[in-house]
Short mmCIF file of C-alpha atoms (C1' of nucleotides) in Angstrom, two decimals:
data_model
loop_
_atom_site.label_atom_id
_atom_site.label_comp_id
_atom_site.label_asym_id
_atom_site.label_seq_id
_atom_site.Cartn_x
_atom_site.Cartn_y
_atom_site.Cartn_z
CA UNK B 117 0.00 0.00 0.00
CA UNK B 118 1.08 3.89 -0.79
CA UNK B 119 0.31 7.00 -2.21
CA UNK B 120 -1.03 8.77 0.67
CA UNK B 121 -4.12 10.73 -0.37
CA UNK B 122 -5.79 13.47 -2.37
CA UNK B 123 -3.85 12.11 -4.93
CA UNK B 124 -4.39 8.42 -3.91
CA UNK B 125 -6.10 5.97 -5.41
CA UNK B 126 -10.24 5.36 -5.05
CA UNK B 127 -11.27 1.73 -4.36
CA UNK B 128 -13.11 0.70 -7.02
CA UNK B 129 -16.62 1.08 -5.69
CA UNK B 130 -17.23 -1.78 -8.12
CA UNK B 131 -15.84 -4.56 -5.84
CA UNK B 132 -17.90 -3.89 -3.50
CA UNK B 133 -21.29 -3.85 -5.49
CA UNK B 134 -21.29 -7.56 -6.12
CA UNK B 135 -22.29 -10.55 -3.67
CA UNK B 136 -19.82 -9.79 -0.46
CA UNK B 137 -18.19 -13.20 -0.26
CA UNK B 138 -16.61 -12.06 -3.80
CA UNK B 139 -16.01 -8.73 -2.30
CA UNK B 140 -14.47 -9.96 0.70
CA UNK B 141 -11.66 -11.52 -1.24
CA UNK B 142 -11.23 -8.41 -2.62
CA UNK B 143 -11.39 -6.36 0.06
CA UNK B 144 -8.21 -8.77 1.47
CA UNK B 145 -4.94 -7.14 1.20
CA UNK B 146 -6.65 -3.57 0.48
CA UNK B 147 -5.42 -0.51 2.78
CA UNK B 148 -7.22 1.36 5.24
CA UNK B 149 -6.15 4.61 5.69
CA UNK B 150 -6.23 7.19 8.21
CA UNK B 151 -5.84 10.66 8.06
CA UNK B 152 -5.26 12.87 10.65
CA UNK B 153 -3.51 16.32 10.25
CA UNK B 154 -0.16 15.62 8.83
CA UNK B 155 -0.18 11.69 10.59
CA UNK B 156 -1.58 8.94 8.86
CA UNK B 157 -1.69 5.35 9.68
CA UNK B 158 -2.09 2.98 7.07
CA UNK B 159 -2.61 -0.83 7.45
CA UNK B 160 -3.54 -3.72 5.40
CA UNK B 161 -6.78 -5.59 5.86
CA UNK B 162 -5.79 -9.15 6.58
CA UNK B 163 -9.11 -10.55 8.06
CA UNK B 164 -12.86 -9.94 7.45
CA UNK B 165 -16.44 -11.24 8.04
CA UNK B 166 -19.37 -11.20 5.76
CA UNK B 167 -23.28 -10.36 6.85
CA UNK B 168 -25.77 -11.21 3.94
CA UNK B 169 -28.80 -9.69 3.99
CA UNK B 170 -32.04 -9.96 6.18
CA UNK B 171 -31.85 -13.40 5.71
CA UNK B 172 -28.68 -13.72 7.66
CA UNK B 173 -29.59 -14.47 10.95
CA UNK B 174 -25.84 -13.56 12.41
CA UNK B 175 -26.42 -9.67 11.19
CA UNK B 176 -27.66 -6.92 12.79
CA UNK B 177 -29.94 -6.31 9.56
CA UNK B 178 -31.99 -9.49 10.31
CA UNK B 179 -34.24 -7.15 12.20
CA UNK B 180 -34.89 -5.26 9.67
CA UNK B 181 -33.94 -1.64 8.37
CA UNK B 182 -33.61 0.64 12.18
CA UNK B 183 -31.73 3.53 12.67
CA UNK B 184 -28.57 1.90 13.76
CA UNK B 185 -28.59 -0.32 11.05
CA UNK B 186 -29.54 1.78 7.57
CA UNK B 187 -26.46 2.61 6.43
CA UNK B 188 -26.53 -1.71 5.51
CA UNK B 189 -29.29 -0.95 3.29
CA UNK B 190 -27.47 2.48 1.39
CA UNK B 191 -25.34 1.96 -1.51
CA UNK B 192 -21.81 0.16 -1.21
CA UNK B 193 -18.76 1.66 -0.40
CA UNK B 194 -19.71 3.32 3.08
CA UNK B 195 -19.12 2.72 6.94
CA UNK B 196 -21.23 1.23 8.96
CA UNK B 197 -19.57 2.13 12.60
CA UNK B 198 -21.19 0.58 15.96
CA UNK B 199 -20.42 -0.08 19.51
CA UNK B 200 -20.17 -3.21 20.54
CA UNK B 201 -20.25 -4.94 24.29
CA UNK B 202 -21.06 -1.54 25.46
CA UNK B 203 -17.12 -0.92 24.71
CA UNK B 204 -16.07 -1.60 21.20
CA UNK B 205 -16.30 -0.11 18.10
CA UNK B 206 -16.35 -2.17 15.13
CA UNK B 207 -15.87 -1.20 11.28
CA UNK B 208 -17.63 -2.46 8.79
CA UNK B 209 -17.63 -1.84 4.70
CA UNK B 210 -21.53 -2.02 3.25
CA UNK B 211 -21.16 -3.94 0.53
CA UNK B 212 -23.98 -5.35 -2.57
CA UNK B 213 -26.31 -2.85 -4.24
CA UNK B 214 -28.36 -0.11 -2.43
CA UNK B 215 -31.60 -1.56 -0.87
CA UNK B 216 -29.54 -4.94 -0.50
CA UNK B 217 -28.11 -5.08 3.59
CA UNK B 218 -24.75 -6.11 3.69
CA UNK B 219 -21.47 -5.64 5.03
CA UNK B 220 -18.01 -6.49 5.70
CA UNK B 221 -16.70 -6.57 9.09
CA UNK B 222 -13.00 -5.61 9.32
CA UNK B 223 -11.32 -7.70 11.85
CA UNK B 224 -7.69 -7.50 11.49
CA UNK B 225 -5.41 -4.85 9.71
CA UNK B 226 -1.59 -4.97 9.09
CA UNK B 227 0.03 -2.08 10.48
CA UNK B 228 2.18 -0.31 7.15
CA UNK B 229 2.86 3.10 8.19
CA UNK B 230 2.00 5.15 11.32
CA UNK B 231 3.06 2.41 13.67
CA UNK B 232 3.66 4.83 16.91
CA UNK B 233 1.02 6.54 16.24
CA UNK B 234 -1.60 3.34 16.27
CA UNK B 235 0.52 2.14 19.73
CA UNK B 236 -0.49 5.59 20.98
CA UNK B 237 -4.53 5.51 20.14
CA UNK B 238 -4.41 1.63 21.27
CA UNK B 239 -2.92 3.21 24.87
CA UNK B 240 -5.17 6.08 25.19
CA UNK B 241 -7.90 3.66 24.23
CA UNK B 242 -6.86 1.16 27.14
CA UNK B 243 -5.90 4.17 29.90
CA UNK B 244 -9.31 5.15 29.32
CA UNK B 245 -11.07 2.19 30.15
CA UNK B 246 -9.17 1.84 33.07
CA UNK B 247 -9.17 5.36 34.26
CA UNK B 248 -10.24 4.41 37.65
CA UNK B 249 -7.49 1.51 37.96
CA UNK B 250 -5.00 1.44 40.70
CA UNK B 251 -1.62 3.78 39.06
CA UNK B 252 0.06 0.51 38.68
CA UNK B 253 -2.59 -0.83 36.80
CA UNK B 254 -1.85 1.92 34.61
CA UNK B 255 1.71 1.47 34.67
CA UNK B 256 2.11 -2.56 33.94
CA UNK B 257 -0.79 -1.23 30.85
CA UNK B 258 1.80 1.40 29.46
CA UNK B 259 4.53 -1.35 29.55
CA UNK B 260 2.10 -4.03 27.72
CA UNK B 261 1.01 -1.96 25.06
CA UNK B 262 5.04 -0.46 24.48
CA UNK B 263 6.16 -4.24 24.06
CA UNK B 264 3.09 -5.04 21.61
CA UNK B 265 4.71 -6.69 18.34
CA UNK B 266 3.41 -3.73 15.65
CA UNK B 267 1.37 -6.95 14.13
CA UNK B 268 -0.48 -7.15 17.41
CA UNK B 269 -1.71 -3.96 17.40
CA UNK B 270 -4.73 -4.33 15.19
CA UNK B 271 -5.65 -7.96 15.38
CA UNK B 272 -9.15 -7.62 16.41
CA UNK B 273 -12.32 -5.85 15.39
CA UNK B 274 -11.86 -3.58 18.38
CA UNK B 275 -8.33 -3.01 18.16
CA UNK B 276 -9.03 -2.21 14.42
CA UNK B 277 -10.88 1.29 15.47
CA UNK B 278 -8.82 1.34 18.56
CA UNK B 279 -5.54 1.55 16.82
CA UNK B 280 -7.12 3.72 13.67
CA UNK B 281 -8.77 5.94 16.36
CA UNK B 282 -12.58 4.88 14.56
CA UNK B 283 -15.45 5.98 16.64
CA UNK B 284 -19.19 6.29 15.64
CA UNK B 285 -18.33 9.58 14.23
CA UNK B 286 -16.67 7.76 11.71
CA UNK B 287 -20.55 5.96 10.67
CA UNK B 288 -21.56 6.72 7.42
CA UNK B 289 -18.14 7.85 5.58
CA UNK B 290 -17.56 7.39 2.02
CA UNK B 291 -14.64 4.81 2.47
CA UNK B 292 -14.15 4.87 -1.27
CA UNK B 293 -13.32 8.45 -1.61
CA UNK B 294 -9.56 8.82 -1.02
CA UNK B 295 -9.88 12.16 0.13
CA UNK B 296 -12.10 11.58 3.27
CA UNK B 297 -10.10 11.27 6.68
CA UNK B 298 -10.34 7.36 6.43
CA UNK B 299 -11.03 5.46 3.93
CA UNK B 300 -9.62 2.62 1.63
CA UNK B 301 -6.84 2.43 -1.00
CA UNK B 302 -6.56 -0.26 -3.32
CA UNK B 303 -4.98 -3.59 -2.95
CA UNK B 304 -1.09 -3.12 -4.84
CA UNK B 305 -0.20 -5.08 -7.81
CA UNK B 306 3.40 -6.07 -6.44
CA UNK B 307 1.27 -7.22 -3.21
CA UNK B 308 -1.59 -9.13 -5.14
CA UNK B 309 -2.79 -12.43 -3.38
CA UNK B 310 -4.37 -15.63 -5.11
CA UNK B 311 -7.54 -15.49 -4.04
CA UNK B 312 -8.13 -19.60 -4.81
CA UNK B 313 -5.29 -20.43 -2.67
CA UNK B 314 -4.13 -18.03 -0.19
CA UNK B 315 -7.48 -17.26 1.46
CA UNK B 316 -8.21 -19.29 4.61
CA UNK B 317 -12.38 -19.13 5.21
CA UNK B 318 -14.18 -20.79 8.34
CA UNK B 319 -17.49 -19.75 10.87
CA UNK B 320 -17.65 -16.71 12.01
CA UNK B 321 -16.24 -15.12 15.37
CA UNK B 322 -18.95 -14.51 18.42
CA UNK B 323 -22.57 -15.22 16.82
CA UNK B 324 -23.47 -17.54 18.76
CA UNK B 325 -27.19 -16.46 18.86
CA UNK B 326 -27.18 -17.37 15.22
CA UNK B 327 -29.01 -20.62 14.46
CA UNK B 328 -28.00 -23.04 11.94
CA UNK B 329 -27.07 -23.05 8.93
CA UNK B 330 -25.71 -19.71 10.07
CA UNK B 331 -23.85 -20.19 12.68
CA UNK B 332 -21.30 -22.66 10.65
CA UNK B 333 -21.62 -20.39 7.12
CA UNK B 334 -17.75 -20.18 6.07
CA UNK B 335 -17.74 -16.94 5.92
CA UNK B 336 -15.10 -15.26 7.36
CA UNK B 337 -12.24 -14.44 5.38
CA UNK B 338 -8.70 -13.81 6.05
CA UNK B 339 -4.95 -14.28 4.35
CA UNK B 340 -3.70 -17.29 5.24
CA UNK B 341 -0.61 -17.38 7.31
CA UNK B 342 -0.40 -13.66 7.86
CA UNK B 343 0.98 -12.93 11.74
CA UNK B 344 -2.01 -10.29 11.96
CA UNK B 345 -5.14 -12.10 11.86
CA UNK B 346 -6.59 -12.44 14.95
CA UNK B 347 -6.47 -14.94 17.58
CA UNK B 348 -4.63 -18.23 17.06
CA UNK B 349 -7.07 -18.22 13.70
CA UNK B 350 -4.21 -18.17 11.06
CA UNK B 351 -4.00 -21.38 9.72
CA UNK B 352 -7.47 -22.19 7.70
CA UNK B 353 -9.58 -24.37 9.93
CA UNK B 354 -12.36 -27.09 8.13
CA UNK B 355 -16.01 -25.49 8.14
CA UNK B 356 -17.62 -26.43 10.97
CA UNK B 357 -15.39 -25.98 13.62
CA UNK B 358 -16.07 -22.77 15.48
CA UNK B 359 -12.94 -20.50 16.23
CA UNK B 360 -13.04 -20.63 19.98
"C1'" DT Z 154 -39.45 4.30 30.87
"C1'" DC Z 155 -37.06 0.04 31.63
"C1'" DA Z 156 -34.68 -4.44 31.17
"C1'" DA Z 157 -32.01 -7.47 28.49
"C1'" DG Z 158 -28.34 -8.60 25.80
"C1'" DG Z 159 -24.53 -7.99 22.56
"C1'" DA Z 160 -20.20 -9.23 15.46
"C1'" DT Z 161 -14.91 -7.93 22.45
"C1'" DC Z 162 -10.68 -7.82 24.95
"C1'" DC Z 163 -7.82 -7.99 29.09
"C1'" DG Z 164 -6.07 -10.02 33.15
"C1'" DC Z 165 -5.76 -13.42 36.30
"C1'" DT Z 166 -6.29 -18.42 37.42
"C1'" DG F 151 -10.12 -21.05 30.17
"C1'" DC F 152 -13.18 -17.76 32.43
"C1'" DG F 153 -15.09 -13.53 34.60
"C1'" DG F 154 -15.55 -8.66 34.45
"C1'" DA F 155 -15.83 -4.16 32.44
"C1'" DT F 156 -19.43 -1.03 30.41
"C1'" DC F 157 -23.20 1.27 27.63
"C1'" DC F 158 -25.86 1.52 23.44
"C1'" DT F 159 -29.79 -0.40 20.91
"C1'" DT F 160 -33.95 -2.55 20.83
"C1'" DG F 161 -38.52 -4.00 21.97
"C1'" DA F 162 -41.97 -4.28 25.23
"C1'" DA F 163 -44.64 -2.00 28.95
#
DNA sequence: TCAAGGATCCGCT
DNA sequence: GCGGATCCTTGAA
C-alpha cells in the first residue's frame, strides 16, 4: 500500500457492489487509511467477516432496516460504525447494491505506516477504560502496550478502530473516496494475493445467537498465514469448527 | 421508561 | 479457560 491521499487511489466502488463473499476476497490485502492532520496510519486488511442480507440471521440487519442499522441498506462503499459490548467499536464496509443489507466486518489490519502513532490511540484507548485503575494498573498497561509486536496492534475488530482511532463519528463515511479522513486504498499489484489459494475461510467469530445453517456459514475471510489475523485463527480451519 | 443482551478484549487463574 | 468491564440499541410496557 502507498500513495497517501488526495492524490491516492479510489477503491473501485465496483468490488464492493457484487455478492460480499466475492467482495471480501477483494477487500483482502486492500489498505485502510487514516488521516489525521499531517499523521496517517495505514494498514492492510488481513481478516474480514461477511453479513448477507435480512436473511442472515448472524447480522444486525436481520431485524430489519432501524436507525442503527440503515447505512446496511445504502449503496456500497460506506461505513457502517457501531459499539459493541457496550465498549467496542467495530468497522464495517456495506457492501452489494443499495436496498440490498450487507457488510463487511473488518477484523484484522496490518500495520504499514504510522506504527507509533496506532501504539499511541491503542494506549489512550486502554488508559481510558481503566481510568479508575490502581496507578500501577496503569503502569504494567503502558509497559504491555510499548512491548506489543506492531502486528499485534490491530488484530481484532476492536483493536481495528482502537488503533485507527474509529469511533461512531466515523458511521456513514464514504470509504471509497480517497480524500475523506479514512477510507480505503486499493490492494497493490506487487502485493496481489491468489484469491483460490491463499485465502483461509471458516465460521464466524462470536454469533453464537445465530441458528444453523448460520452459525457454521464459512464466511469469514482472512490471508492465510499472515501474523495479523486475529487470535490463534491463522491457519485455515475445516467449516464447521467454530474458532473458539 | 425500563430491562435485556450484545459481530470484544484484558487479566488473572 | 473464564469472569468482568461497560453502555448503546432494541422491543416491550
Amino acid at each position: 500500500v502507498q500513495g497517501p491521499r488526495p492524490g491516492g487511489l479510489a477503491f473501485p466502488r465496483g468490488l464492493l457492489a457484487t455478492d460480499t463473499p466475492a467482495a471480501a476476497r477483494s477487500l483482502l490485502g486492500a489498505g485502510l487509511v487514516r488521516i489525521d492532520g499531517s499523521c496517517v496510519r495505514i494498514g492492510r486488511i488481513v481478516e474480514v467477516e461477511a453479513y448477507v442480507g435480512t436473511g442472515d440471521l448472524a447480522s444486525h440487519a436481520r431485524v430489519g432496516r432501524t436507525d442503527r442499522n440503515a447505512v446496511m441498506f445504502g449503496p456500497p462503499g460506506h461505513a457502517y460504525v457501531y459499539l459493541v459490548y457496550g465498549m467496542y467499536c467495530c468497522l464495517n464496509v456495506v457492501t452489494e447494491i443499495e436496498g440490498r443489507p450487507a457488510a463487511l466486518l473488518i477484523r484484522a489490519v496490518q500495520p504499514l505506516e504510522g506504527v507509533a502513532e496506532m501504539r499511541h490511540a491503542r494506549l489512550e484507548a486502554e488508559l481510558s477504560r481503566t481510568a479508575n485503575a490502581a496507578p500501577e494498573r496503569a503502569a504494567a498497561t503502558r509497559k504491555r502496550v510499548a512491548a506489543l509486536p506492531a502486528d499485534r496492534l490491530a488484530s481484532g475488530p476492536g483493536l481495528v478502530c482502537a488503533a485507527f482511532s474509529i469511533g461512531r463519528s466515523d458511521n456513514l463515511v464514504d470509504l471509497c473516496d480517497p480524500a475523506a479522513p479514512l477510507h480505503l486504498a486499493p490492494r497493490p499489484e506487487a502485493a496481489s494475493i491468489s484469491p483460490s489459494i491463499d485465502v483461509g475461510t471458516g465460521p464466524r467469530i462470536g454469533i453464537g445467537y445465530a441458528p444453523e445453517p448460520w452459525l457454521s456459514m464459512p464466511w469469514r475471510f482472512w490471508i492465510a498465514g499472515n501474523v495479523a489475523v486475529s487470535g490463534a485463527r491463522r491457519i485455515a480451519a475445516p467449516t464447521g469448527s467454530h474458532g473458539r
